[in-house]
Amino acid sequence: MATRRAFLRGVAAAAAGAALLRRAGAAESAAQPNIVLILADDIGYGDLGCYGAPEVKTPNLDRLAREGVRCTDAHAPASVCSPTRYALLTGRYAWRSERGDHILDGDAPLVIEPGRPTIPSVLKGAGYATGLVGKWHLGLGTPESPVDYNGEVKPGPLEVGFDEAFYMPATGDRVPCVYVENHRVAGLDPADPIRIDYKNPVGDEPTGTSHPELLKIKADPQHSKAIVNGISRIGYMAGGHAARWVDEDLADVFAARAAAFIEKHKSAPFYLQFCPHDIHEPMVPHPRFRGTSGCGWRGDVIHQLDAAVGRVLDTLDRLGLAENTLVVFSSDNGGAIKDTYDDGTNELHAKQPPNAPWRGQKGQLFEGGHRVPLLARWPGRIRAGGECAHLLGLVDMMTVFADAAGLETLPDDAGPDSFDVLPALARPELKRLYRDHLVVQAYNKKMLSLRRGPWKLIAPEGKKPELYNLQDDPGEERDLAKKMPDKVAEMTAELDKIKAAGRTRP
């Protein structure tokens, strides 16, 4: 209980601090822009038409690029999901945190620390309504009070600054396979309580290992536990049958909720964090999208994602909100090449490499693991059809959104690694350097890389470092570490200094 009270005190303090730091003479809330962040899952740099995808069509995302700016050197803070989401929400590298530096299961506690300022808590202090729709994957409950899916599901999104939340707890391939609305599992029958376990079977329901004949798609051993909707998952689950989602409907359900949030808050400034499940595995497109891409189910779910983005854009248009709304689209990491489900991933890779032209994939420190598409549209503030080559990261979004909302600066404890790159998005032709370096992690805090200018150091603990010059060698084919030991030593020392300092934002 004390831990939960600490969360509430922290959120209140952050909101109050943000309100105090509002720009002097700023316009009233009616003039503040709405902010919509669309964070796709596992979309690679080469997956979108506006980034050169040769096969799969993405007209709505291409429209966003035409009407805004397309970034070519934008990076997820990590090459896997949970650490990216932590860094995005807090403006703090996840490798600095105690528990937020790795992929979380559905029974993990909330990894955002009590009192830690977040994008929604800061914007809430500036008068915004804040909402989360889609994937969460930052833990629920506390170490002392584990999440109870049959009772109040907290602390979670509402305790870190969101007014409303409709979300999946972890990932589509992990139990529990249910929606949570605010503090309750949606549609749960109390007579059929949920039980989950990531080590041992619960109940007597079949698994993917014991009954592969029940599966719609085959999976590897890790993903062959509980069967929900004919698809096996990571972890075991029993009960909660009335609340279980249908994978084919996930995209439509989340898109409808996102549109409803916009409709509900059309008269006041709002922050919507819309996190579609697509295109994370298992990739199970709705029947109306199957076969539409000619590139297997992976191509089909890209079509499905694009349609969800279109629904959000259409809602803004219909309500007359588009002109005063900053829309940002990006991905939590690069595309996955390894196929853990027989869901058509390899079919698409043969025609359209997801991370082209970069080397690597999700989970790696090569560019393909973390260089992601980033599109931003804000009519009148961001020039249409621009291309931004500035170095920037999703960890910067806290400061970008605070600037857009009219905050002069952030509280000292907010966004310690978040730089204001909004001017780079608005005027990409400007030569000023807004961010001169960036740290990215892979699966955990022991796997880091440092980028400074054209130079990139890959420095996983216990392994030999690698050094690349991205200007001369964008494909990371020539490791210069042996030829340039002094440069390796210089960048290693800088990385150690960054790790010890606790912050990078001035």
Short mmCIF file of C-alpha atoms in Angstrom, two decimals:
data_model
loop_
_atom_site.label_atom_id
_atom_site.label_comp_id
_atom_site.label_asym_id
_atom_site.label_seq_id
_atom_site.Cartn_x
_atom_site.Cartn_y
_atom_site.Cartn_z
CA MET A 1 0.00 0.00 0.00
CA ALA A 2 2.88 2.38 0.81
CA THR A 3 4.33 1.76 -2.63
CA ARG A 4 1.05 2.69 -4.30
CA ARG A 5 0.77 5.87 -2.25
CA ALA A 6 4.29 6.77 -3.37
CA PHE A 7 3.22 6.40 -7.00
CA LEU A 8 0.30 8.77 -6.50
CA ARG A 9 2.40 11.33 -4.65
CA GLY A 10 5.01 11.20 -7.41
CA VAL A 11 2.50 11.69 -10.19
CA ALA A 12 0.91 14.61 -8.38
CA ALA A 13 4.30 16.23 -7.79
CA ALA A 14 5.31 15.82 -11.42
CA ALA A 15 2.04 17.33 -12.61
CA ALA A 16 2.39 20.26 -10.26
CA GLY A 17 5.97 20.84 -11.35
CA ALA A 18 4.99 20.82 -15.00
CA ALA A 19 2.25 23.35 -14.36
CA LEU A 20 4.70 25.66 -12.62
CA LEU A 21 7.09 25.48 -15.55
CA ARG A 22 4.51 26.39 -18.18
CA ARG A 23 5.81 29.04 -20.51
CA ALA A 24 5.09 32.54 -19.29
CA GLY A 25 2.23 34.07 -21.22
CA ALA A 26 1.41 30.79 -22.95
CA ALA A 27 -1.94 30.56 -24.64
CA GLU A 28 -4.81 28.87 -22.91
CA SER A 29 -5.40 25.14 -23.40
CA ALA A 30 -7.63 25.68 -26.44
CA ALA A 31 -4.55 26.77 -28.43
CA GLN A 32 -2.36 23.92 -27.24
CA PRO A 33 -1.91 21.21 -29.84
CA ASN A 34 -3.28 17.76 -29.35
CA ILE A 35 -0.52 15.15 -29.43
CA VAL A 36 -0.91 11.67 -30.87
CA LEU A 37 1.97 9.21 -30.63
CA ILE A 38 1.53 6.04 -32.68
CA LEU A 39 4.12 3.48 -31.64
CA ALA A 40 4.02 0.43 -33.88
CA ASP A 41 5.59 -2.86 -32.88
CA ASP A 42 8.54 -4.43 -34.73
CA ILE A 43 8.14 -2.29 -37.85
CA GLY A 44 11.45 -2.03 -39.65
CA TYR A 45 12.97 0.91 -41.51
CA GLY A 46 12.30 -0.83 -44.82
CA ASP A 47 8.70 -1.84 -44.13
CA LEU A 48 7.00 1.38 -45.27
CA GLY A 49 6.44 2.67 -48.76
CA CYS A 50 7.76 6.11 -47.80
CA TYR A 51 11.04 4.45 -46.80
CA GLY A 52 11.36 2.54 -50.04
CA ALA A 53 9.43 -0.68 -49.41
CA PRO A 54 9.08 -2.24 -52.87
CA GLU A 55 6.11 -4.55 -52.31
CA VAL A 56 3.79 -3.77 -49.40
CA LYS A 57 1.73 -0.60 -49.81
CA THR A 58 1.23 1.82 -46.89
CA PRO A 59 -0.86 4.72 -48.26
CA ASN A 60 -1.86 6.20 -44.90
CA LEU A 61 1.68 6.25 -43.55
CA ASP A 62 2.92 7.58 -46.87
CA ARG A 63 0.34 10.36 -46.54
CA LEU A 64 1.74 11.19 -43.09
CA ALA A 65 5.21 11.47 -44.63
CA ARG A 66 3.96 13.74 -47.44
CA GLU A 67 2.17 16.03 -45.01
CA GLY A 68 4.98 16.09 -42.48
CA VAL A 69 8.63 15.16 -42.08
CA ARG A 70 10.35 11.82 -42.63
CA CYS A 71 13.35 11.12 -40.40
CA THR A 72 16.28 9.08 -41.66
CA ASP A 73 18.47 8.91 -38.53
CA ALA A 74 15.91 8.22 -35.80
CA HIS A 75 16.51 5.47 -33.25
CA ALA A 76 14.64 3.42 -30.72
CA PRO A 77 16.43 3.57 -27.33
CA ALA A 78 16.66 -0.23 -27.45
CA SER A 79 16.42 -2.95 -30.05
CA VAL A 80 13.71 -4.68 -27.99
CA CYS A 81 10.33 -3.51 -26.74
CA SER A 82 10.10 -3.02 -22.95
CA PRO A 83 13.32 -0.95 -22.60
CA THR A 84 12.26 1.26 -25.49
CA ARG A 85 8.85 1.88 -23.91
CA TYR A 86 10.45 2.73 -20.56
CA ALA A 87 12.86 5.21 -22.17
CA LEU A 88 10.12 6.72 -24.32
CA LEU A 89 7.77 7.35 -21.41
CA THR A 90 10.39 8.59 -18.93
CA GLY A 91 12.98 10.28 -21.16
CA ARG A 92 15.54 8.16 -19.31
CA TYR A 93 17.62 5.36 -20.76
CA ALA A 94 16.22 2.04 -19.56
CA TRP A 95 19.69 0.69 -18.79
CA ARG A 96 19.85 3.22 -15.96
CA SER A 97 16.84 1.59 -14.27
CA GLU A 98 16.86 -1.29 -11.83
CA ARG A 99 14.33 -3.51 -13.63
CA GLY A 100 13.37 -1.83 -16.90
CA ASP A 101 16.29 -2.91 -19.09
CA HIS A 102 14.90 -6.24 -20.36
CA ILE A 103 11.84 -7.81 -21.97
CA LEU A 104 9.06 -8.35 -19.42
CA ASP A 105 6.62 -11.21 -18.95
CA GLY A 106 2.96 -10.69 -18.14
CA ASP A 107 3.50 -11.21 -14.40
CA ALA A 108 6.35 -8.70 -14.05
CA PRO A 109 5.93 -5.73 -11.68
CA LEU A 110 5.71 -2.17 -12.96
CA VAL A 111 9.24 -1.03 -13.82
CA ILE A 112 8.63 2.73 -13.85
CA GLU A 113 9.81 3.92 -10.46
CA PRO A 114 7.46 5.65 -7.98
CA GLY A 115 7.51 9.38 -8.61
CA ARG A 116 9.35 9.16 -11.93
CA PRO A 117 8.01 11.89 -14.28
CA THR A 118 6.57 10.53 -17.51
CA ILE A 119 5.20 12.01 -20.71
CA PRO A 120 1.58 11.68 -19.53
CA SER A 121 2.28 13.06 -16.06
CA VAL A 122 4.13 16.06 -17.46
CA LEU A 123 1.44 16.78 -20.06
CA LYS A 124 -1.27 16.28 -17.47
CA GLY A 125 0.29 19.14 -15.54
CA ALA A 126 0.00 21.25 -18.67
CA GLY A 127 -3.74 20.64 -18.85
CA TYR A 128 -3.89 17.61 -21.13
CA ALA A 129 -6.23 14.64 -20.99
CA THR A 130 -4.00 11.58 -21.32
CA GLY A 131 -4.84 8.15 -22.69
CA LEU A 132 -3.15 4.87 -23.52
CA VAL A 133 -4.53 2.43 -26.07
CA GLY A 134 -2.80 -0.79 -27.12
CA LYS A 135 0.32 -2.49 -25.90
CA TRP A 136 1.68 -1.64 -22.43
CA HIS A 137 4.51 -4.11 -21.62
CA LEU A 138 5.99 -2.17 -18.71
CA GLY A 139 4.78 -4.40 -15.90
CA LEU A 140 1.89 -4.23 -13.43
CA GLY A 141 1.72 -4.45 -9.66
CA THR A 142 4.77 -4.25 -7.42
CA PRO A 143 7.40 -6.76 -6.25
CA GLU A 144 5.70 -6.80 -2.86
CA SER A 145 2.16 -6.97 -4.27
CA PRO A 146 2.13 -8.92 -7.55
CA VAL A 147 -0.47 -8.11 -10.15
CA ASP A 148 -3.90 -9.65 -9.51
CA TYR A 149 -5.77 -10.04 -12.79
CA ASN A 150 -8.90 -11.03 -10.91
CA GLY A 151 -8.98 -7.84 -8.85
CA GLU A 152 -7.64 -4.32 -9.22
CA VAL A 153 -4.83 -4.31 -11.75
CA LYS A 154 -2.47 -1.69 -10.37
CA PRO A 155 -0.15 0.10 -10.18
CA GLY A 156 0.03 0.45 -13.93
CA PRO A 157 -0.67 3.06 -16.61
CA LEU A 158 -3.03 5.16 -14.48
CA GLU A 159 -0.45 5.40 -11.70
CA VAL A 160 2.18 6.88 -14.01
CA GLY A 161 0.03 9.65 -15.46
CA PHE A 162 -2.60 8.27 -17.84
CA ASP A 163 -6.20 9.29 -17.16
CA GLU A 164 -7.55 6.37 -19.16
CA ALA A 165 -6.06 3.12 -20.44
CA PHE A 166 -7.24 0.22 -22.55
CA TYR A 167 -4.39 -2.16 -23.16
CA MET A 168 -2.84 -5.59 -23.45
CA PRO A 169 -0.64 -6.27 -20.42
CA ALA A 170 2.45 -7.62 -22.19
CA THR A 171 2.70 -8.94 -25.75
CA GLY A 172 0.47 -10.85 -28.13
CA ASP A 173 2.56 -13.97 -27.69
CA ARG A 174 2.51 -13.85 -23.87
CA VAL A 175 -0.18 -14.66 -21.33
CA PRO A 176 -2.55 -13.35 -20.12
CA CYS A 177 -4.36 -12.84 -23.43
CA VAL A 178 -6.88 -10.31 -22.14
CA TYR A 179 -7.63 -6.61 -22.38
CA VAL A 180 -7.31 -4.41 -19.29
CA GLU A 181 -9.44 -1.29 -19.02
CA ASN A 182 -8.13 1.10 -16.39
CA HIS A 183 -7.88 -1.15 -13.30
CA ARG A 184 -9.91 -4.19 -14.39
CA VAL A 185 -9.70 -7.00 -16.90
CA ALA A 186 -12.40 -6.24 -19.46
CA GLY A 187 -15.23 -8.78 -19.62
CA LEU A 188 -13.88 -11.06 -16.88
CA ASP A 189 -16.33 -13.54 -15.38
CA PRO A 190 -15.58 -13.71 -11.61
CA ALA A 191 -16.66 -17.36 -11.65
CA ASP A 192 -13.82 -18.14 -14.07
CA PRO A 193 -10.72 -16.53 -12.52
CA ILE A 194 -7.49 -16.07 -14.44
CA ARG A 195 -4.41 -18.07 -13.52
CA ILE A 196 -1.05 -17.65 -15.21
CA ASP A 197 2.42 -19.05 -14.66
CA TYR A 198 5.55 -18.73 -16.76
CA LYS A 199 7.26 -21.84 -15.41
CA ASN A 200 4.67 -24.48 -14.60
CA PRO A 201 1.36 -25.53 -16.20
CA VAL A 202 -1.86 -24.31 -14.55
CA GLY A 203 -5.16 -26.13 -14.91
CA ASP A 204 -5.63 -28.97 -17.34
CA GLU A 205 -6.00 -27.05 -20.61
CA PRO A 206 -4.04 -28.30 -23.64
CA THR A 207 -0.78 -26.69 -24.70
CA GLY A 208 0.90 -26.24 -28.03
CA THR A 209 3.38 -28.92 -27.08
CA SER A 210 0.80 -31.49 -26.02
CA HIS A 211 -1.80 -30.78 -28.71
CA PRO A 212 -0.19 -29.28 -31.82
CA GLU A 213 -3.19 -30.43 -33.86
CA LEU A 214 -5.24 -27.64 -32.21
CA LEU A 215 -3.03 -24.86 -33.56
CA LYS A 216 -3.78 -22.45 -36.40
CA ILE A 217 -0.06 -21.82 -36.83
CA LYS A 218 2.92 -23.79 -35.64
CA ALA A 219 5.38 -22.27 -33.17
CA ASP A 220 8.81 -22.91 -31.71
CA PRO A 221 9.11 -24.56 -28.25
CA GLN A 222 9.23 -21.25 -26.35
CA HIS A 223 5.89 -20.22 -27.86
CA SER A 224 4.19 -23.59 -27.40
CA LYS A 225 2.58 -23.25 -23.98
CA ALA A 226 -1.02 -22.02 -23.40
CA ILE A 227 -3.34 -22.17 -26.41
CA VAL A 228 -5.61 -19.15 -26.81
CA ASN A 229 -7.65 -18.68 -29.99
CA GLY A 230 -5.85 -21.61 -31.58
CA ILE A 231 -2.43 -19.98 -31.06
CA SER A 232 0.12 -21.14 -28.51
CA ARG A 233 1.91 -18.59 -26.32
CA ILE A 234 4.79 -17.98 -23.95
CA GLY A 235 3.56 -18.99 -20.49
CA TYR A 236 0.64 -21.01 -19.16
CA MET A 237 -2.89 -19.69 -18.65
CA ALA A 238 -6.16 -21.06 -17.32
CA GLY A 239 -9.53 -19.38 -16.80
CA GLY A 240 -10.68 -15.97 -17.98
CA HIS A 241 -12.32 -17.48 -21.07
CA ALA A 242 -14.93 -14.73 -21.53
CA ALA A 243 -12.21 -12.06 -21.39
CA ARG A 244 -9.78 -13.61 -23.86
CA TRP A 245 -9.04 -11.66 -26.98
CA VAL A 246 -9.37 -12.85 -30.56
CA ASP A 247 -6.11 -12.10 -32.35
CA GLU A 248 -7.79 -11.31 -35.65
CA ASP A 249 -9.73 -8.51 -33.93
CA LEU A 250 -6.90 -6.84 -32.00
CA ALA A 251 -6.17 -4.17 -34.60
CA ASP A 252 -9.81 -3.16 -34.99
CA VAL A 253 -10.47 -3.11 -31.25
CA PHE A 254 -7.49 -0.90 -30.52
CA ALA A 255 -8.13 1.43 -33.47
CA ALA A 256 -11.76 1.86 -32.38
CA ARG A 257 -10.68 2.70 -28.84
CA ALA A 258 -8.14 5.21 -30.11
CA ALA A 259 -10.79 6.92 -32.25
CA ALA A 260 -13.21 6.94 -29.30
CA PHE A 261 -10.63 8.62 -27.06
CA ILE A 262 -10.10 11.36 -29.65
CA GLU A 263 -13.86 11.85 -29.99
CA LYS A 264 -14.33 12.03 -26.23
CA HIS A 265 -11.64 14.67 -25.73
CA LYS A 266 -12.10 16.69 -28.92
CA SER A 267 -12.85 19.88 -26.99
CA ALA A 268 -9.71 19.87 -24.83
CA PRO A 269 -6.02 19.24 -25.51
CA PHE A 270 -5.22 15.54 -25.31
CA TYR A 271 -2.28 13.21 -25.43
CA LEU A 272 -3.03 9.83 -26.97
CA GLN A 273 -0.41 7.12 -26.89
CA PHE A 274 -1.66 4.59 -29.41
CA CYS A 275 0.43 1.42 -29.42
CA PRO A 276 -0.87 -1.10 -31.97
CA HIS A 277 0.10 -4.73 -31.52
CA ASP A 278 0.95 -4.97 -35.20
CA ILE A 279 3.28 -6.21 -36.44
CA HIS A 280 4.52 -8.19 -33.42
CA GLU A 281 4.17 -11.94 -33.51
CA PRO A 282 1.91 -13.82 -33.75
CA MET A 283 0.98 -12.12 -37.00
CA VAL A 284 -2.67 -13.03 -37.51
CA PRO A 285 -4.41 -10.61 -39.87
CA HIS A 286 -8.15 -10.10 -39.91
CA PRO A 287 -9.72 -12.05 -42.79
CA ARG A 288 -10.34 -8.86 -44.78
CA PHE A 289 -6.57 -8.25 -44.96
CA ARG A 290 -5.46 -11.80 -45.71
CA GLY A 291 -3.84 -12.13 -49.09
CA THR A 292 -3.97 -8.40 -49.79
CA SER A 293 -0.21 -7.87 -49.80
CA GLY A 294 1.02 -10.83 -51.82
CA CYS A 295 3.78 -11.15 -49.21
CA GLY A 296 2.30 -13.54 -46.66
CA TRP A 297 0.73 -12.71 -43.33
CA ARG A 298 3.56 -10.34 -42.36
CA GLY A 299 2.78 -8.19 -45.38
CA ASP A 300 -0.92 -8.45 -44.61
CA VAL A 301 -0.53 -7.18 -41.03
CA ILE A 302 1.46 -4.21 -42.34
CA HIS A 303 -1.64 -3.40 -44.42
CA GLN A 304 -3.68 -3.83 -41.25
CA LEU A 305 -1.42 -1.47 -39.31
CA ASP A 306 -1.63 1.12 -42.07
CA ALA A 307 -5.42 0.93 -41.98
CA ALA A 308 -5.39 1.52 -38.20
CA VAL A 309 -3.24 4.60 -38.69
CA GLY A 310 -5.67 5.73 -41.38
CA ARG A 311 -8.57 5.43 -38.96
CA VAL A 312 -6.83 7.74 -36.49
CA LEU A 313 -6.00 10.27 -39.21
CA ASP A 314 -9.55 10.13 -40.56
CA THR A 315 -10.94 10.72 -37.07
CA LEU A 316 -8.79 13.83 -36.68
CA ASP A 317 -9.96 15.06 -40.10
CA ARG A 318 -13.63 14.39 -39.40
CA LEU A 319 -13.52 16.28 -36.11
CA GLY A 320 -11.57 19.20 -37.55
CA LEU A 321 -8.59 18.51 -35.28
CA ALA A 322 -5.86 17.70 -37.78
CA GLU A 323 -4.59 21.28 -38.11
CA ASN A 324 -3.91 21.54 -34.39
CA THR A 325 -2.57 18.05 -33.74
CA LEU A 326 1.04 16.87 -33.65
CA VAL A 327 1.10 13.27 -34.89
CA VAL A 328 4.24 11.18 -34.49
CA PHE A 329 4.60 7.66 -35.84
CA SER A 330 7.48 5.33 -35.07
CA SER A 331 8.38 1.79 -34.00
CA ASP A 332 9.71 0.34 -30.76
CA ASN A 333 12.60 -1.41 -32.53
CA GLY A 334 13.64 -2.79 -35.88
CA GLY A 335 11.93 -5.64 -37.67
CA ALA A 336 12.35 -9.24 -36.56
CA ILE A 337 13.90 -11.60 -39.07
CA LYS A 338 13.85 -14.76 -36.96
CA ASP A 339 10.54 -16.56 -37.47
CA THR A 340 9.21 -18.10 -34.23
CA TYR A 341 5.73 -18.74 -35.67
CA ASP A 342 4.93 -20.13 -39.08
CA ASP A 343 3.15 -16.87 -39.87
CA GLY A 344 4.58 -15.77 -43.19
CA THR A 345 7.55 -13.76 -41.96
CA ASN A 346 9.98 -15.51 -44.27
CA GLU A 347 7.67 -15.06 -47.24
CA LEU A 348 7.93 -11.31 -46.96
CA HIS A 349 11.65 -11.22 -46.23
CA ALA A 350 12.33 -12.82 -49.58
CA LYS A 351 10.64 -9.89 -51.34
CA GLN A 352 11.08 -7.01 -48.91
CA PRO A 353 13.86 -7.02 -46.27
CA PRO A 354 12.27 -5.34 -43.24
CA ASN A 355 15.27 -3.30 -42.17
CA ALA A 356 16.75 -2.41 -45.55
CA PRO A 357 19.23 -0.91 -46.19
CA TRP A 358 20.66 -1.53 -42.72
CA ARG A 359 22.40 -4.56 -41.27
CA GLY A 360 20.83 -6.50 -38.42
CA GLN A 361 17.42 -6.95 -36.82
CA LYS A 362 15.43 -6.70 -33.62
CA GLY A 363 17.55 -7.60 -30.61
CA GLN A 364 20.85 -6.53 -32.17
CA LEU A 365 23.00 -3.42 -31.91
CA PHE A 366 23.52 -3.11 -35.64
CA GLU A 367 21.49 -0.31 -37.24
CA GLY A 368 18.70 -2.62 -38.36
CA GLY A 369 17.90 -3.35 -34.73
CA HIS A 370 17.19 0.22 -33.69
CA ARG A 371 17.17 2.66 -36.62
CA VAL A 372 13.44 3.04 -37.13
CA PRO A 373 11.01 5.02 -39.25
CA LEU A 374 9.84 8.22 -37.62
CA LEU A 375 7.22 10.47 -39.19
CA ALA A 376 5.93 13.71 -37.69
CA ARG A 377 3.10 15.96 -38.87
CA TRP A 378 2.03 19.27 -37.37
CA PRO A 379 0.45 21.60 -39.95
CA GLY A 380 1.85 25.11 -39.77
CA ARG A 381 4.75 24.06 -37.56
CA ILE A 382 6.39 21.15 -39.43
CA ARG A 383 6.95 21.72 -43.12
CA ALA A 384 5.24 19.20 -45.36
CA GLY A 385 7.37 16.83 -47.38
CA GLY A 386 10.56 17.42 -45.41
CA GLU A 387 13.36 14.97 -44.70
CA CYS A 388 15.20 15.16 -41.40
CA ALA A 389 18.72 13.71 -41.29
CA HIS A 390 19.41 14.87 -37.72
CA LEU A 391 20.34 12.27 -35.12
CA LEU A 392 17.43 11.80 -32.70
CA GLY A 393 15.77 9.13 -30.58
CA LEU A 394 12.42 8.15 -29.13
CA VAL A 395 13.93 8.98 -25.74
CA ASP A 396 13.62 12.62 -26.90
CA MET A 397 9.84 12.57 -27.19
CA MET A 398 9.24 13.75 -23.63
CA THR A 399 11.07 17.01 -24.32
CA VAL A 400 9.61 17.35 -27.82
CA PHE A 401 6.06 17.00 -26.51
CA ALA A 402 6.69 19.30 -23.56
CA ASP A 403 7.98 21.95 -25.97
CA ALA A 404 4.96 21.50 -28.24
CA ALA A 405 2.65 21.82 -25.23
CA GLY A 406 4.15 25.18 -24.29
CA LEU A 407 6.41 24.20 -21.40
CA GLU A 408 9.51 26.36 -21.14
CA THR A 409 11.53 23.55 -19.60
CA LEU A 410 11.15 20.27 -17.76
CA PRO A 411 11.47 19.68 -14.04
CA ASP A 412 15.06 18.79 -13.14
CA ASP A 413 14.21 15.15 -12.48
CA ALA A 414 12.25 14.70 -15.71
CA GLY A 415 13.72 13.35 -18.93
CA PRO A 416 17.39 13.15 -17.90
CA ASP A 417 18.35 11.78 -21.33
CA SER A 418 15.73 13.58 -23.43
CA PHE A 419 16.82 16.34 -25.82
CA ASP A 420 14.52 18.87 -27.49
CA VAL A 421 14.77 17.96 -31.17
CA LEU A 422 11.46 19.59 -32.13
CA PRO A 423 13.29 22.37 -34.01
CA ALA A 424 15.06 19.70 -36.08
CA LEU A 425 11.69 18.20 -37.01
CA ALA A 426 10.17 21.60 -37.81
CA ARG A 427 13.18 22.94 -39.75
CA PRO A 428 15.31 19.95 -40.75
CA GLU A 429 17.41 22.09 -43.09
CA LEU A 430 18.94 23.93 -40.13
CA LYS A 431 22.56 22.98 -39.47
CA ARG A 432 22.47 23.30 -35.69
CA LEU A 433 23.35 20.11 -33.80
CA TYR A 434 20.50 19.30 -31.42
CA ARG A 435 21.84 15.95 -30.24
CA ASP A 436 25.50 15.03 -30.69
CA HIS A 437 25.42 11.48 -29.35
CA LEU A 438 23.05 8.64 -28.51
CA VAL A 439 23.26 5.44 -26.48
CA VAL A 440 21.28 2.37 -27.53
CA GLN A 441 20.91 -0.97 -25.78
CA ALA A 442 20.00 -4.47 -26.91
CA TYR A 443 18.50 -7.11 -24.60
CA ASN A 444 19.86 -5.64 -21.36
CA LYS A 445 22.14 -3.03 -19.81
CA LYS A 446 25.23 -5.10 -20.57
CA MET A 447 24.71 -4.66 -24.31
CA LEU A 448 25.26 -1.01 -25.24
CA SER A 449 26.39 1.03 -28.21
CA LEU A 450 27.42 4.68 -28.47
CA ARG A 451 26.91 6.86 -31.51
CA ARG A 452 28.77 10.14 -31.93
CA GLY A 453 28.74 11.80 -35.32
CA PRO A 454 29.56 9.16 -37.92
CA TRP A 455 31.25 6.94 -35.34
CA LYS A 456 29.54 4.01 -33.69
CA LEU A 457 30.97 1.87 -30.91
CA ILE A 458 29.33 -1.47 -30.11
CA ALA A 459 30.51 -2.39 -26.63
CA PRO A 460 28.82 -5.42 -25.06
CA GLU A 461 30.30 -6.39 -21.70
CA GLY A 462 32.66 -9.33 -21.85
CA LYS A 463 33.05 -9.21 -25.63
CA LYS A 464 35.38 -7.45 -28.03
CA PRO A 465 34.18 -3.99 -29.04
CA GLU A 466 33.33 -3.12 -32.63
CA LEU A 467 33.84 0.25 -34.30
CA TYR A 468 32.16 1.53 -37.45
CA ASN A 469 32.16 4.75 -39.44
CA LEU A 470 28.56 5.01 -40.65
CA GLN A 471 29.33 7.78 -43.09
CA ASP A 472 31.81 5.63 -45.02
CA ASP A 473 30.30 2.27 -44.14
CA PRO A 474 26.53 2.55 -43.52
CA GLY A 475 26.16 -1.22 -43.86
CA GLU A 476 28.51 -1.84 -40.90
CA GLU A 477 30.64 -4.24 -42.93
CA ARG A 478 34.12 -3.03 -41.89
CA ASP A 479 34.95 -3.25 -38.20
CA LEU A 480 37.69 -0.69 -37.51
CA ALA A 481 38.30 -1.58 -33.85
CA LYS A 482 41.67 -3.25 -34.44
CA LYS A 483 42.88 -0.51 -36.78
CA MET A 484 41.78 2.36 -34.52
CA PRO A 485 42.35 1.37 -30.88
CA ASP A 486 42.67 5.01 -29.81
CA LYS A 487 39.18 5.79 -31.15
CA VAL A 488 37.81 2.73 -29.36
CA ALA A 489 39.44 3.86 -26.11
CA GLU A 490 38.10 7.39 -26.54
CA MET A 491 34.52 6.26 -27.12
CA THR A 492 34.69 3.62 -24.40
CA ALA A 493 35.76 6.28 -21.93
CA GLU A 494 32.91 8.52 -23.08
CA LEU A 495 30.38 5.72 -22.66
CA ASP A 496 31.68 5.02 -19.16
CA LYS A 497 31.33 8.71 -18.33
CA ILE A 498 27.76 8.78 -19.62
CA LYS A 499 26.88 5.71 -17.55
CA ALA A 500 28.34 7.23 -14.40
CA ALA A 501 26.84 10.70 -14.86
CA GLY A 502 23.20 9.68 -14.45
CA ARG A 503 21.98 12.06 -17.15
CA THR A 504 22.96 13.47 -20.53
CA ARG A 505 20.46 16.33 -20.98
CA PRO A 506 22.10 19.65 -20.07
#
